[in-house]
CSV table of C-alpha atoms in Angstrom, one decimal:
chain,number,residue,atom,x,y,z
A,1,UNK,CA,-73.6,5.5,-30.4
A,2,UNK,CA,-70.5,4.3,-28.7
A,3,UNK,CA,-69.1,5.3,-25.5
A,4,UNK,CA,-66.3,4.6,-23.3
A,5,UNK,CA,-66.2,5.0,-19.2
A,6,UNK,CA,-63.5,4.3,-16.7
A,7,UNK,CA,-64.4,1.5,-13.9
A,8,UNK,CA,-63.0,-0.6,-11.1
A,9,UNK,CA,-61.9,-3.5,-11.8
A,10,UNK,CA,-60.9,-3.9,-7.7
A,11,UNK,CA,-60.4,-2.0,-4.7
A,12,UNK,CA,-56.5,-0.3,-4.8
A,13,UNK,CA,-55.2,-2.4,-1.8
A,14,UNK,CA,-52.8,1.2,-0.8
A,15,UNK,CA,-51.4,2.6,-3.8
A,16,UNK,CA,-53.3,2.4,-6.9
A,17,UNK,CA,-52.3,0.6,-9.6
A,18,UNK,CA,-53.3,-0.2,-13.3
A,19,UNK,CA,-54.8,-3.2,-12.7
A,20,UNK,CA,-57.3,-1.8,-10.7
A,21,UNK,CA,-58.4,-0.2,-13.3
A,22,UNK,CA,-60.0,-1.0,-16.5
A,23,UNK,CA,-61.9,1.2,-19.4
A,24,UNK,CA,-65.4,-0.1,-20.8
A,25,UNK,CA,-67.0,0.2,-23.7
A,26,UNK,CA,-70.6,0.8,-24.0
A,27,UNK,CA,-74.1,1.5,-26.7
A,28,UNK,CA,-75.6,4.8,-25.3
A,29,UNK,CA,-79.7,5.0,-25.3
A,30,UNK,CA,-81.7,6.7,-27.9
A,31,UNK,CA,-82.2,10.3,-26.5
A,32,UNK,CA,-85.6,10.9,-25.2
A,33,UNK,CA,-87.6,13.4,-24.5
A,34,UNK,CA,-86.5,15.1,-21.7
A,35,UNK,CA,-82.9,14.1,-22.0
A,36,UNK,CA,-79.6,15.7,-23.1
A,37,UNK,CA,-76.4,14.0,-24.5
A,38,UNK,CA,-73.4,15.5,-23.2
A,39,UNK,CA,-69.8,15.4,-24.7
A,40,UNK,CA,-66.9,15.1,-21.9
A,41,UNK,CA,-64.1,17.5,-23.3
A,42,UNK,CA,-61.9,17.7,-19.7
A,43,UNK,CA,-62.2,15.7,-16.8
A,44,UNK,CA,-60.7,16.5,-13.5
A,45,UNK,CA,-59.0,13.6,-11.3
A,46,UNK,CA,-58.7,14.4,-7.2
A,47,UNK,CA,-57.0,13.0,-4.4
A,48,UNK,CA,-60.7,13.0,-2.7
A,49,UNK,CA,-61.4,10.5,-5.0
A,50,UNK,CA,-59.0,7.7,-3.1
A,51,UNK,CA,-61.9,7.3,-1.0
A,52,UNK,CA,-64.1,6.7,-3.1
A,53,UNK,CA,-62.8,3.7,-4.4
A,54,UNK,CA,-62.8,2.0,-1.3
A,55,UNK,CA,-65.9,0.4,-1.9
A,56,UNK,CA,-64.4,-1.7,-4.9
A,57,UNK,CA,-66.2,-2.8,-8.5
A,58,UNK,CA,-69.6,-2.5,-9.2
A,59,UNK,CA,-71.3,-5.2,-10.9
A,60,UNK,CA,-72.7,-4.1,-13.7
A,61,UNK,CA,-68.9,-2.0,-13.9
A,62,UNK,CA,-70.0,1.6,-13.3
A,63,UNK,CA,-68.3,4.7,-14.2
A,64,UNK,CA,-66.5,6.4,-11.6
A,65,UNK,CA,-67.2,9.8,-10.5
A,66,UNK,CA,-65.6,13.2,-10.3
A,67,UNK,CA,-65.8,16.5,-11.9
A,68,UNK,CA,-65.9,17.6,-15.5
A,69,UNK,CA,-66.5,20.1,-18.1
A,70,UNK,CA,-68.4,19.3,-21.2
A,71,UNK,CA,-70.5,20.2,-24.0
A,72,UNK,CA,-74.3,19.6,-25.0
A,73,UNK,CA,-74.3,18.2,-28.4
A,74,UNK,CA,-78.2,17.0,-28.4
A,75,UNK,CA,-80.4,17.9,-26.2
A,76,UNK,CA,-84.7,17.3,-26.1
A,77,UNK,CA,-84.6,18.7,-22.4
A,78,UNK,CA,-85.7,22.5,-22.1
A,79,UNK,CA,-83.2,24.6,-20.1
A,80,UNK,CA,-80.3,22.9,-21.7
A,81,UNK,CA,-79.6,23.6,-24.9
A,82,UNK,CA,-77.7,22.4,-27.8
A,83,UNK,CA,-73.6,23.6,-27.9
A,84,UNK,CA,-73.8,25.2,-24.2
A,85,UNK,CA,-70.8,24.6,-21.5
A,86,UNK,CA,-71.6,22.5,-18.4
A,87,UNK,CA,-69.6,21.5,-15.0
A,88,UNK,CA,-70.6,18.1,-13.6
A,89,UNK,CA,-69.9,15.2,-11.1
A,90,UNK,CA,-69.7,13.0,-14.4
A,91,UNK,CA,-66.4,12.5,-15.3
A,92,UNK,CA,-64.4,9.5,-16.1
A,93,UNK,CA,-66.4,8.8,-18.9
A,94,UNK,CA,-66.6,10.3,-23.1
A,95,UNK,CA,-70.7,10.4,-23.0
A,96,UNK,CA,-73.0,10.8,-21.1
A,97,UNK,CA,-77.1,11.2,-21.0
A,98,UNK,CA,-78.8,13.4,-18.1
A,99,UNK,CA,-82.7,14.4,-17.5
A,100,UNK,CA,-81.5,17.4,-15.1
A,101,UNK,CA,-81.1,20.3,-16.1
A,102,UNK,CA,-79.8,21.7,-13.0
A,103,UNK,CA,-75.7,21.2,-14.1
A,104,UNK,CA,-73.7,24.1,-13.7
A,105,UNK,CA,-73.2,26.1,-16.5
A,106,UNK,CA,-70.5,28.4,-18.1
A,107,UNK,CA,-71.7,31.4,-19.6
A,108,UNK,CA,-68.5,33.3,-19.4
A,109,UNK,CA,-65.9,31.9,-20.6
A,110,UNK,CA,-62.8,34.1,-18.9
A,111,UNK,CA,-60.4,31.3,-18.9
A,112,UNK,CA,-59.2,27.8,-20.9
A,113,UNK,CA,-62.2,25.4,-20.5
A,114,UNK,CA,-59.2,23.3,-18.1
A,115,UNK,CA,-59.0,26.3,-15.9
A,116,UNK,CA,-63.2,25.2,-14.5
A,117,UNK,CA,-61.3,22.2,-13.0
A,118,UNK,CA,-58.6,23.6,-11.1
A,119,UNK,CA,-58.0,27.3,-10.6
A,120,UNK,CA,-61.7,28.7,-11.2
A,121,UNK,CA,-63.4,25.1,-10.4
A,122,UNK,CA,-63.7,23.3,-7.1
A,123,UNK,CA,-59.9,23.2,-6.3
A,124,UNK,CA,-59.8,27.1,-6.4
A,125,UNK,CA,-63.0,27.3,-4.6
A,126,UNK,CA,-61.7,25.1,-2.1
A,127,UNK,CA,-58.3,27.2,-1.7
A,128,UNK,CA,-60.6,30.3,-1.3
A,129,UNK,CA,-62.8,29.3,0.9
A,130,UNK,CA,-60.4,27.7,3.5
A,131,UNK,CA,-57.8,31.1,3.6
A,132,UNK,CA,-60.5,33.3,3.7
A,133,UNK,CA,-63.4,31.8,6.4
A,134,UNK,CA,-60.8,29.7,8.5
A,135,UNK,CA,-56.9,30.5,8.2
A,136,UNK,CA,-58.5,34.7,8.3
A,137,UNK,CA,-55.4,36.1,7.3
A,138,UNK,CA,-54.0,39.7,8.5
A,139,UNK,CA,-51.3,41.1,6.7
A,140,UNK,CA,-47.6,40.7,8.2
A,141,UNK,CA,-49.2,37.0,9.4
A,142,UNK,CA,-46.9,33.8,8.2
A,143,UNK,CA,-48.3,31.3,6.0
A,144,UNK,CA,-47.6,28.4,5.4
A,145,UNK,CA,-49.0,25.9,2.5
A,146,UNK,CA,-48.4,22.4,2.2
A,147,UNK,CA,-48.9,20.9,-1.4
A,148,UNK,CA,-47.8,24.5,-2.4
A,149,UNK,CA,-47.3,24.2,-5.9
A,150,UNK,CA,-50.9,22.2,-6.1
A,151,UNK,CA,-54.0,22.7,-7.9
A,152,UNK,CA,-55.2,23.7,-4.4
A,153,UNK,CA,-52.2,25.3,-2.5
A,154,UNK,CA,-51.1,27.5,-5.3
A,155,UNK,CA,-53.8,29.6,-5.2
A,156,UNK,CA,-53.8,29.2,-1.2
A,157,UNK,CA,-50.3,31.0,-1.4
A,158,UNK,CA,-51.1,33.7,-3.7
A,159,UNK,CA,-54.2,34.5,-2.5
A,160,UNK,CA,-52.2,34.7,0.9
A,161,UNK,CA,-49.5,37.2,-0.8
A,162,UNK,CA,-52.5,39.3,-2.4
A,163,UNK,CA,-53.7,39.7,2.0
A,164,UNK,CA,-49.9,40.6,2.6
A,165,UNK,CA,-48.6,37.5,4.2
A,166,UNK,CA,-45.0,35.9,4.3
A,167,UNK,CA,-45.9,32.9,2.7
A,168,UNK,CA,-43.9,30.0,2.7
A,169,UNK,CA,-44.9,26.6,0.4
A,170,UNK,CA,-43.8,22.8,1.0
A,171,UNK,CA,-43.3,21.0,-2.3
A,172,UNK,CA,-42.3,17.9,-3.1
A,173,UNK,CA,-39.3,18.7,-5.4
A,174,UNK,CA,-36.6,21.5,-6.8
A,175,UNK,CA,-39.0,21.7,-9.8
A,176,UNK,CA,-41.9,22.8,-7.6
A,177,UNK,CA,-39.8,24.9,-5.2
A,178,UNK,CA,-38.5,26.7,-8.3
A,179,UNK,CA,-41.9,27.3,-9.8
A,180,UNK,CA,-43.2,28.0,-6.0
A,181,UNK,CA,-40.8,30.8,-5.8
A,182,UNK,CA,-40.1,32.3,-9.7
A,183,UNK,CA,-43.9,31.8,-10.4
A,184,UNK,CA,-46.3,32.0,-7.7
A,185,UNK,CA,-44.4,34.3,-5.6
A,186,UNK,CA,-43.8,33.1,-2.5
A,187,UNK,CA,-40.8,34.2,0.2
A,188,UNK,CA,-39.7,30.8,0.6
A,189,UNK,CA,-40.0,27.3,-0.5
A,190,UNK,CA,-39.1,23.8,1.2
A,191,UNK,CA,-38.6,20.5,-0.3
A,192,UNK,CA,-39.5,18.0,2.2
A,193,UNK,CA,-38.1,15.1,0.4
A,194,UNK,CA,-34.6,16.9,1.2
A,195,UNK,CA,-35.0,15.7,4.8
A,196,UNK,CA,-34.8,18.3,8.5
A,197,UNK,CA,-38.4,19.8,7.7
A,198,UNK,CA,-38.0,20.9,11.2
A,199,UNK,CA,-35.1,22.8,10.7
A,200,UNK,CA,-36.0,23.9,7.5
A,201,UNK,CA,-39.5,25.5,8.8
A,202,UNK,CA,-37.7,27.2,11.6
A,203,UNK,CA,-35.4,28.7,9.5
A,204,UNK,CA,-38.3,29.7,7.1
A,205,UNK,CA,-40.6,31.1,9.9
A,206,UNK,CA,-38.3,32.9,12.0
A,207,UNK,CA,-41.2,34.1,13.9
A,208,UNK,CA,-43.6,31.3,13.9
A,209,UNK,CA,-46.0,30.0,11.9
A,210,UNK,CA,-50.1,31.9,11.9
A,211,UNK,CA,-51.6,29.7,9.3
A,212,UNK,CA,-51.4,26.7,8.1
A,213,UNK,CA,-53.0,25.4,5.4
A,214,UNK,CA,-53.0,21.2,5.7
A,215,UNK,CA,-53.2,19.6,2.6
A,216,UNK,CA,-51.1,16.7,3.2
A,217,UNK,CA,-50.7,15.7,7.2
A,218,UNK,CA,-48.5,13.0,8.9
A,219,UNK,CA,-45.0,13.9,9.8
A,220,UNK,CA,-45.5,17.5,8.2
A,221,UNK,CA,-48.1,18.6,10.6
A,222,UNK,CA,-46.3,17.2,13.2
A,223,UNK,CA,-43.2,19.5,12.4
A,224,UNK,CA,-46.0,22.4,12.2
A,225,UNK,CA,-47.4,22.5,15.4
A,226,UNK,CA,-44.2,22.8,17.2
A,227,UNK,CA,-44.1,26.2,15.4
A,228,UNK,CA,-47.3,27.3,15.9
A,229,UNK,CA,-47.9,30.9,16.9
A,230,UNK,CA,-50.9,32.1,19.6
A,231,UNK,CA,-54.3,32.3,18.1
A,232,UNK,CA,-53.0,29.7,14.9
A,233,UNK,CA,-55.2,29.1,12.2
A,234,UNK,CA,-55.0,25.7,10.9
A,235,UNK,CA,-57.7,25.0,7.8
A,236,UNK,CA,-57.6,21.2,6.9
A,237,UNK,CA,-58.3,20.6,3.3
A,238,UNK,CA,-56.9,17.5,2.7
A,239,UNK,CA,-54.5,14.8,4.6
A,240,UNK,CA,-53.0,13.3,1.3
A,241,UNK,CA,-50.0,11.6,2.6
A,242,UNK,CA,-52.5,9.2,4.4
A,243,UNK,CA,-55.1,8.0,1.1
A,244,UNK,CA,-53.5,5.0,0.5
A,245,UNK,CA,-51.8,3.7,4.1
A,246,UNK,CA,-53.0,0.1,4.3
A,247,UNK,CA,-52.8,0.7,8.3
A,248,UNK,CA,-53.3,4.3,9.9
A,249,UNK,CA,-50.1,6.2,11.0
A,250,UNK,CA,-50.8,7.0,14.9
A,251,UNK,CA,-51.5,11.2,14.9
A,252,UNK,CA,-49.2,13.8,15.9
A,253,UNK,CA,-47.8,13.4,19.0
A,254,UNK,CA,-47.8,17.1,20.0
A,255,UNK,CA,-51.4,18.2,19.1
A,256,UNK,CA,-51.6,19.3,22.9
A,257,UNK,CA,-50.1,22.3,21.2
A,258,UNK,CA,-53.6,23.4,20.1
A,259,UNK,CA,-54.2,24.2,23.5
A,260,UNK,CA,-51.7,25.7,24.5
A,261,UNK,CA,-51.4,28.0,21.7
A,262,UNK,CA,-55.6,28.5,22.0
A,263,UNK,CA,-54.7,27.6,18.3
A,264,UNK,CA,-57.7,26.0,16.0
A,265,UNK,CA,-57.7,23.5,13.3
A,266,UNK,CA,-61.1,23.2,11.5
A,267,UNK,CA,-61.8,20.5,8.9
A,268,UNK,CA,-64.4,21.1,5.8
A,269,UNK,CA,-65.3,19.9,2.6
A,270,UNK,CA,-66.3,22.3,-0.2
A,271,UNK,CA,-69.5,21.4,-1.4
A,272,UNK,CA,-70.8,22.2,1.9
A,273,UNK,CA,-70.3,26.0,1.0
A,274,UNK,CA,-71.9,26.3,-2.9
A,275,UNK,CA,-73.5,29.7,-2.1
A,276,UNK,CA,-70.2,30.9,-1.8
A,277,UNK,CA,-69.0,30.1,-5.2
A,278,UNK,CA,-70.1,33.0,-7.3
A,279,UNK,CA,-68.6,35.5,-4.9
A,280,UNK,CA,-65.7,33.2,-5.4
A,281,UNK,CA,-65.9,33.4,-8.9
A,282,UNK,CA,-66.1,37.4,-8.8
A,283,UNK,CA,-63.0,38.0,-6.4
A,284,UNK,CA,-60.7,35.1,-8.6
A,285,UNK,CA,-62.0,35.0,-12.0
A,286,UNK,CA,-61.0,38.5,-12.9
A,287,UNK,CA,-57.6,38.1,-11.4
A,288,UNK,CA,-57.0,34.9,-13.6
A,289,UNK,CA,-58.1,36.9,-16.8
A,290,UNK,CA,-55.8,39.6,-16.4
A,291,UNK,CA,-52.7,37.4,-15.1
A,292,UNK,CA,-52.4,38.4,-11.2
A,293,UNK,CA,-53.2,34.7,-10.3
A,294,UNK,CA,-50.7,32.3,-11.8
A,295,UNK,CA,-51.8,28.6,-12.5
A,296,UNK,CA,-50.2,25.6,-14.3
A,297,UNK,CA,-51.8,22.4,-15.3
A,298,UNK,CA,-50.5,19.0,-15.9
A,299,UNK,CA,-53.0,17.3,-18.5
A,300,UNK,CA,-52.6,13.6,-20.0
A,301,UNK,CA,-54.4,13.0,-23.5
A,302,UNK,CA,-57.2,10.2,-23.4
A,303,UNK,CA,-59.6,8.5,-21.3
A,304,UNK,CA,-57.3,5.8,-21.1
A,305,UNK,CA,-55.0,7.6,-19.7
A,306,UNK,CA,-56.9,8.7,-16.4
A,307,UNK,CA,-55.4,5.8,-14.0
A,308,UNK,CA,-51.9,6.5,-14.6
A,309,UNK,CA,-52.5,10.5,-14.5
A,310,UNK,CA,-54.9,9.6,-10.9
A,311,UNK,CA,-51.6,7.5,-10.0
A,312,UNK,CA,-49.7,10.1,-10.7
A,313,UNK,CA,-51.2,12.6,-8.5
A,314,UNK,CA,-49.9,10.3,-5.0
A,315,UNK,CA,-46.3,10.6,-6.5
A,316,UNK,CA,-46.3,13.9,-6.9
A,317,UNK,CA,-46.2,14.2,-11.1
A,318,UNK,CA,-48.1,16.9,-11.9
A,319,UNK,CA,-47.6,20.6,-11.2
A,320,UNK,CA,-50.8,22.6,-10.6
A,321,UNK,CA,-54.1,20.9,-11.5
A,322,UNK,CA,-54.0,17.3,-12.9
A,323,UNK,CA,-56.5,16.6,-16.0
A,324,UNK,CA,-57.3,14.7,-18.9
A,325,UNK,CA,-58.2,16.2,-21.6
A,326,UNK,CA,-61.3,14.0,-23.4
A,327,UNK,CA,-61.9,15.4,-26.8
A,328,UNK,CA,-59.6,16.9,-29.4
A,329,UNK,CA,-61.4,19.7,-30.1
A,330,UNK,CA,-61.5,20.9,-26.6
């Protein structure tokens, strides 16, 4: 059978473009034993992924990688069978054949198939993980969450509310300050594009600033640790505004402050933590089901729409969790 898979074509020199982009089409293998054919129906695109591509085109032109849910349709490989529900690494592609049966699979399903990408997939596990084990919030504590109406700091904030925090989200744009306040909840909302973030946050975190989730970095941070309370928490997720600078920005020039405040800023990556992710699951899941957590998902039609949706996620598009949707019958 046929198949299609997104490649590079060349490296993005800064911001992606189309052209670096292209979509190939390939004969998929016989199945053999041992071997399971498995049907993309969502895939997920990340701002992690920038990095990624740094490496430029693969010759053969390989797929690119990234999470996605998807359904067996043939399967000769014992422990996966035929029309169940699996999370992968394998995205940007329709097809695919595996000899593991070690993907993740859904048995539950409590949600949209989407929602395994962003609020109840690694973006949600990522917010989780980085309130709860580093930002350690205390109710009556100010929060405050950059990207806040993102796959990642939407849940970030409402998790935050849920642990009684003032929490106050940085968006991109009056759309995503309305849906940051009349949605998800929070006390206050700044749109950084509307200039005197430094003002704005003062006015916003009258008493200073406890936790601050960084999904985004550069001049925002900056304004940030000038408000930083004693005993800060600062989780870093993510430094977005810096993925596709063709020469690094110099850092903050006030990160002294982390001493002075005994504040601390800890880096991590998700997939470090895995054995966290059913007790994830058991604390979120529920709360999605029966409408306490709010999410919202921006999904393009089409695997050759990927690029422009990926593009789309550096200029600040999509609301919630970005995703293509693969298969018509998903």
């Amino acid at each position: 059978m046929k198949t299609r898979h997104v490649a590079l074509k060349q490296a993005p020199d800064g911001m992606p473009s189309l052209n670096d982009f292209q979509i190939i089409e390939a004969e998929l293998p016989d199945l053999k034993p041992g071997e399971a054919l498995i049907e993309n129906l969502y895939m997920s695109v990340d701002p992690y992924m920038r990095g990624m591509m740094r490496a430029g085109a693969s010759d053969p032109p390989a797929p690119l990688s990234g999470g996605a849910v998807g359904r067996v349709v043939r399967s000769r490989l014992d422990g996966l069978p035929e029309g169940c529900v699996v999370l992968t690494g394998s995205g940007w592609r329709e097809h695919f054949i595996t000899d593991s049966a070690g993907h993740e699979r859904v048995y539950e399903l409590s949600a949209p198939l989407s929602a395994y990408l962003g609020v109840l997939g690694m973006p949600g596990f990522t917010a989780w993980y980085g309130l709860n084990r580093i930002g350690r919030p205390q109710a009556g504590e100010t929060l405050v969450v950059s990207a806040g109406a993102g796959a990642v700091g939407s849940l970030v904030g409402q998790l935050g509310k849920r642990a009684g925090c003032r929490v106050v989200g940085v968006v991109g744009s009056e759309e995503k300050r309305r849906y940051a306040l009349e949605t998800l909840g929070y006390d206050a909302a700044l749109n950084w594009r509307k200039g005197g973030l430094g003002a704005a946050l003062s006015e916003a975190c009258p008493e200073g600033i406890d936790i601050y989730f960084e999904n985004v970095g550069g001049a925002l941070l900056e304004a940030v640790l000038d408000r930083i309370n004693f005993g800060a928490r600062i989780p870093v997720c993510g430094m977005i505004s810096q993925y596709n600078l063709k020469e690094p920005e110099p850092g903050p020039s006030n990160l002294f402050q982390l001493i002075g405040r005994r504040a601390e800023m800890k880096g991590y990556i998700i997939s470090d933590h895995g054995e966290l992710k059913p007790q994830f699951l058991e604390e979120v899941a529920p709360l999605v089901a029966d409408g306490s957590v709010q999410y919202s998902e921006t999904i393009s039609d089409g695997l050759e729409s990927a690029p422009q949706a990926f593009i789309d996620l550096f200029l600040g598009r999509n609301i919630g969790k970005m995703a293509v949707k693969l298969n018509d019958e998903a």
